[in-house]
Short mmCIF file of C-alpha atoms in Angstrom, two decimals:
data_model
loop_
_atom_site.label_atom_id
_atom_site.label_comp_id
_atom_site.label_asym_id
_atom_site.label_seq_id
_atom_site.Cartn_x
_atom_site.Cartn_y
_atom_site.Cartn_z
CA MET A 1 -9.02 -1.69 19.85
CA ALA A 2 -6.67 -4.70 19.97
CA VAL A 3 -2.87 -4.98 19.61
CA PHE A 4 -1.21 -8.26 18.61
CA ASP A 5 2.51 -9.03 18.92
CA CYS A 6 3.31 -10.84 15.67
CA SER A 7 6.66 -12.12 17.01
CA ASP A 8 4.57 -14.57 19.08
CA PRO A 9 3.18 -17.26 16.71
CA ASP A 10 -0.11 -17.60 18.62
CA GLN A 11 -0.71 -13.85 18.75
CA ARG A 12 0.27 -13.54 15.08
CA ALA A 13 -2.31 -16.17 14.06
CA ALA A 14 -5.02 -14.61 16.26
CA GLY A 15 -4.13 -11.12 15.05
CA LEU A 16 -4.40 -12.06 11.39
CA ILE A 17 -7.85 -13.60 11.96
CA GLU A 18 -8.99 -10.52 13.91
CA ALA A 19 -7.53 -8.06 11.38
CA ALA A 20 -9.09 -9.85 8.39
CA ALA A 21 -12.47 -9.85 10.17
CA ALA A 22 -12.11 -6.12 10.95
CA VAL A 23 -11.31 -5.34 7.29
CA ARG A 24 -14.39 -7.27 6.11
CA LEU A 25 -16.52 -5.27 8.58
CA GLY A 26 -15.21 -2.02 7.10
CA ASP A 27 -12.88 -1.14 9.98
CA LEU A 28 -9.29 0.13 9.84
CA VAL A 29 -6.21 -1.92 10.71
CA VAL A 30 -2.52 -1.08 11.10
CA MET A 31 0.06 -3.52 9.75
CA PRO A 32 3.81 -3.69 9.23
CA THR A 33 5.15 -3.54 5.67
CA ASP A 34 8.64 -3.71 4.20
CA THR A 35 8.84 0.10 4.25
CA VAL A 36 6.89 1.78 7.08
CA TYR A 37 3.73 0.83 9.00
CA GLY A 38 0.52 1.13 6.99
CA ILE A 39 -3.08 1.92 7.91
CA GLY A 40 -5.43 -0.03 5.68
CA CYS A 41 -9.00 -1.04 4.86
CA ASP A 42 -10.97 -2.92 2.21
CA ALA A 43 -10.32 -1.02 -1.03
CA PHE A 44 -13.89 -1.68 -2.21
CA ILE A 45 -15.80 -0.31 0.80
CA HIS A 46 -16.29 3.40 0.04
CA ALA A 47 -17.04 4.39 3.64
CA SER A 48 -13.90 2.61 4.88
CA VAL A 49 -11.66 4.50 2.46
CA GLN A 50 -13.24 7.75 3.68
CA LYS A 51 -12.63 6.61 7.27
CA LEU A 52 -8.96 6.03 6.40
CA LEU A 53 -8.60 9.51 4.88
CA ASP A 54 -10.33 11.02 7.94
CA ALA A 55 -8.05 9.13 10.37
CA LYS A 56 -5.02 10.55 8.58
CA GLY A 57 -6.51 14.04 8.24
CA ARG A 58 -6.21 13.82 4.48
CA GLY A 59 -8.47 14.96 1.64
CA ARG A 60 -9.80 13.07 -1.37
CA ASP A 61 -7.13 14.80 -3.46
CA MET A 62 -4.57 12.37 -1.93
CA PRO A 63 -6.03 8.90 -2.67
CA PRO A 64 -4.35 5.96 -0.93
CA PRO A 65 -2.40 3.32 -2.86
CA VAL A 66 -3.67 -0.28 -2.99
CA LEU A 67 -1.62 -3.17 -1.62
CA VAL A 68 -2.07 -6.67 -3.06
CA GLY A 69 -1.00 -10.13 -1.93
CA THR A 70 -0.49 -11.56 -5.43
CA VAL A 71 0.48 -10.32 -8.89
CA ARG A 72 -2.79 -11.77 -10.20
CA ALA A 73 -4.74 -9.50 -7.85
CA ALA A 74 -2.81 -6.52 -9.21
CA THR A 75 -3.50 -7.34 -12.85
CA ALA A 76 -7.24 -7.57 -12.09
CA LEU A 77 -7.22 -3.97 -10.82
CA VAL A 78 -5.66 -2.34 -13.86
CA GLU A 79 -6.72 -1.69 -17.42
CA ASP A 80 -3.20 -1.71 -18.73
CA MET A 81 0.29 -1.86 -17.21
CA GLY A 82 1.90 -0.30 -20.25
CA PRO A 83 4.96 -1.80 -21.95
CA TYR A 84 7.10 -1.87 -18.77
CA GLY A 85 4.77 -2.84 -15.93
CA GLN A 86 5.35 -6.58 -16.06
CA ASP A 87 9.15 -6.19 -16.30
CA LEU A 88 9.19 -3.92 -13.23
CA ILE A 89 6.94 -6.32 -11.30
CA ASP A 90 9.21 -9.26 -12.22
CA ALA A 91 12.25 -7.31 -11.02
CA PHE A 92 10.99 -5.62 -7.86
CA TRP A 93 7.87 -7.35 -6.48
CA PRO A 94 7.26 -8.16 -3.76
CA GLY A 95 9.15 -5.06 -2.66
CA PRO A 96 9.21 -1.28 -2.24
CA LEU A 97 8.02 -0.30 -5.73
CA THR A 98 4.61 1.31 -6.28
CA ILE A 99 3.39 1.50 -9.87
CA VAL A 100 0.67 3.88 -11.05
CA CYS A 101 -1.49 2.42 -13.83
CA LYS A 102 -4.83 3.11 -15.50
CA ALA A 103 -7.47 1.53 -13.25
CA ASN A 104 -9.87 -1.15 -14.47
CA ARG A 105 -12.99 0.87 -15.31
CA ALA A 106 -15.28 -2.07 -14.47
CA LEU A 107 -14.41 -1.85 -10.74
CA SER A 108 -16.86 -0.15 -8.42
CA TRP A 109 -14.55 1.50 -5.95
CA ASP A 110 -13.88 5.04 -4.80
CA LEU A 111 -10.37 5.77 -3.56
CA GLY A 112 -10.70 9.54 -3.97
CA ASP A 113 -9.76 11.80 -6.86
CA THR A 114 -7.63 9.30 -8.78
CA LYS A 115 -8.29 10.61 -12.31
CA GLY A 116 -8.86 7.02 -13.43
CA THR A 117 -5.55 5.69 -12.12
CA VAL A 118 -4.53 3.39 -9.27
CA ALA A 119 -1.21 3.09 -7.41
CA ILE A 120 -0.47 -0.56 -6.55
CA ARG A 121 2.22 -2.43 -4.67
CA MET A 122 2.95 -5.91 -3.36
CA PRO A 123 4.93 -5.54 -0.11
CA LEU A 124 7.79 -7.83 0.90
CA HIS A 125 6.56 -8.56 4.43
CA ALA A 126 5.17 -11.91 5.59
CA VAL A 127 2.52 -10.45 7.94
CA ALA A 128 1.26 -7.99 5.31
CA LEU A 129 1.16 -10.68 2.60
CA ASP A 130 -0.68 -13.14 4.86
CA LEU A 131 -3.30 -10.50 5.66
CA LEU A 132 -3.68 -9.41 2.01
CA LYS A 133 -4.16 -13.00 0.88
CA GLU A 134 -7.08 -13.21 3.36
CA THR A 135 -8.68 -9.85 2.59
CA GLY A 136 -7.93 -9.19 -1.07
CA PRO A 137 -6.75 -5.74 -2.19
CA MET A 138 -6.53 -3.14 0.58
CA ALA A 139 -6.30 0.64 0.39
CA VAL A 140 -3.20 1.32 2.51
CA SER A 141 -1.45 4.56 3.39
CA SER A 142 1.40 5.24 5.82
CA ALA A 143 0.16 4.90 9.42
CA ASN A 144 0.56 8.51 10.51
CA ARG A 145 -1.38 11.74 10.66
CA SER A 146 -0.92 13.75 7.47
CA GLY A 147 2.27 15.84 7.70
CA ALA A 148 3.68 13.87 10.66
CA PRO A 149 6.66 11.48 10.32
CA ALA A 150 5.83 7.97 9.08
CA ALA A 151 5.35 5.38 11.85
CA THR A 152 8.20 2.87 12.11
CA THR A 153 6.68 0.99 15.07
CA ALA A 154 3.14 -0.11 15.93
CA ALA A 155 3.30 1.99 19.13
CA ASN A 156 4.22 5.06 17.08
CA ALA A 157 1.22 4.41 14.79
CA GLU A 158 -1.06 3.97 17.82
CA GLU A 159 0.11 7.30 19.31
CA GLN A 160 -0.98 9.07 16.12
CA LEU A 161 -4.10 7.12 15.13
CA GLY A 162 -5.42 5.81 18.45
CA GLU A 163 -8.98 4.50 18.58
CA SER A 164 -9.68 5.18 14.89
CA VAL A 165 -7.99 1.80 14.23
CA SER A 166 -9.58 -1.50 15.35
CA VAL A 167 -6.58 -3.82 15.15
CA TYR A 168 -2.84 -3.13 15.38
CA LEU A 169 -0.51 -5.86 14.11
CA ASP A 170 2.88 -5.28 15.73
CA GLY A 171 5.66 -6.69 13.56
CA GLY A 172 8.50 -4.99 15.44
CA PRO A 173 10.37 -1.85 14.34
CA CYS A 174 10.88 -1.13 10.61
CA SER A 175 14.48 -1.30 9.44
CA ASP A 176 14.27 2.30 8.20
CA ASP A 177 11.71 4.95 7.28
CA VAL A 178 12.30 5.12 3.52
CA PRO A 179 9.00 4.88 1.61
CA SER A 180 8.43 2.95 -1.60
CA THR A 181 9.58 4.36 -4.93
CA ILE A 182 6.60 5.46 -7.07
CA VAL A 183 6.66 5.21 -10.86
CA ASP A 184 3.89 6.41 -13.20
CA LEU A 185 3.26 3.95 -16.05
CA THR A 186 0.20 5.68 -17.51
CA SER A 187 2.07 7.17 -20.47
CA ALA A 188 4.61 5.80 -22.96
CA ILE A 189 7.62 6.82 -20.83
CA PRO A 190 7.84 5.72 -17.17
CA ARG A 191 8.00 8.76 -14.87
CA LEU A 192 9.41 8.86 -11.33
CA LEU A 193 6.80 10.38 -8.99
CA ARG A 194 8.59 9.79 -5.68
CA LYS A 195 12.14 8.80 -4.81
CA GLY A 196 12.20 5.89 -2.40
CA ALA A 197 13.79 2.60 -1.45
CA ILE A 198 14.56 1.55 -5.05
CA PRO A 199 17.02 3.97 -6.69
CA VAL A 200 16.10 5.31 -10.13
CA GLU A 201 19.31 3.79 -11.55
CA LYS A 202 17.96 0.32 -10.74
CA LEU A 203 14.69 1.13 -12.51
CA ARG A 204 16.62 2.32 -15.55
CA GLY A 205 18.51 -0.97 -15.50
CA ILE A 206 15.18 -2.68 -16.25
CA VAL A 207 13.29 -0.23 -18.48
CA GLY A 208 16.08 1.86 -20.02
CA TYR A 209 14.67 5.35 -19.53
CA VAL A 210 12.77 6.85 -16.59
CA ALA A 211 11.74 10.52 -16.69
CA THR A 212 12.39 12.56 -13.56
CA ASP A 213 11.56 16.16 -12.71
CA ALA A 214 15.15 16.81 -11.69
#
C-alpha cells in the first residue's frame, strides 16, 4: 500500500503513474474528486469491480457509478443519452452531476445488477481527471465502508478501507461532503434519484421539468 501527497508535484506525478499501473493490474485505488474521496478500479475488469464491492461491504444490488475523463469516453459507454443528456453535460460537466443512461449493450463489463443502465460522471478535479485520462473509464464509489460517512480526506478513507487499496492519492481535504446529484435519463422525463451538489432548480433551468419523488 502506498500513499502519495498530490500537493507535492513530484509525489503527484509518481502517484499518478503508480495508481494507473495499479488500476491496469486490477487493483483498487483511492482518489480525490470534486465531491468526496472515491475508491475506484478498471470498470472492465469483473474481478476488480467485485473487489471494490467487497472492500465497501456492498452487494451487487448497489452497482458503482463510472467516472470518465472525457465526454467522448462517456458517449462510448451509453446506448442513448435521451433528449436531455447532452444539454446537462454541456451545463454541468465536469462537475457533480451523475447521469443514469441505458448502457451500450456491446460492452463486456459487469458492474453488478444494473438492469442495463450505467451511472456516469466526469469529475471536476485535476488529479481525478489526470488519472482517468490514463486509465480510461473507472468504476468509482465513495471511499468508505457501506453505511459509514463518506471520506473527505485520504486518511479517513485509509482508516475505513486499509490494505484493500493499493494506492492512495491524497489531494487534501474535500471542501464539503455533499455527493453528486443523480438524474435518471432512461425515460422521456428526467427523474431526480439523489439530491446533491447541484440543486434541482438548476437542472430545471436546463431541461425544463425534472420529476422528483417529493
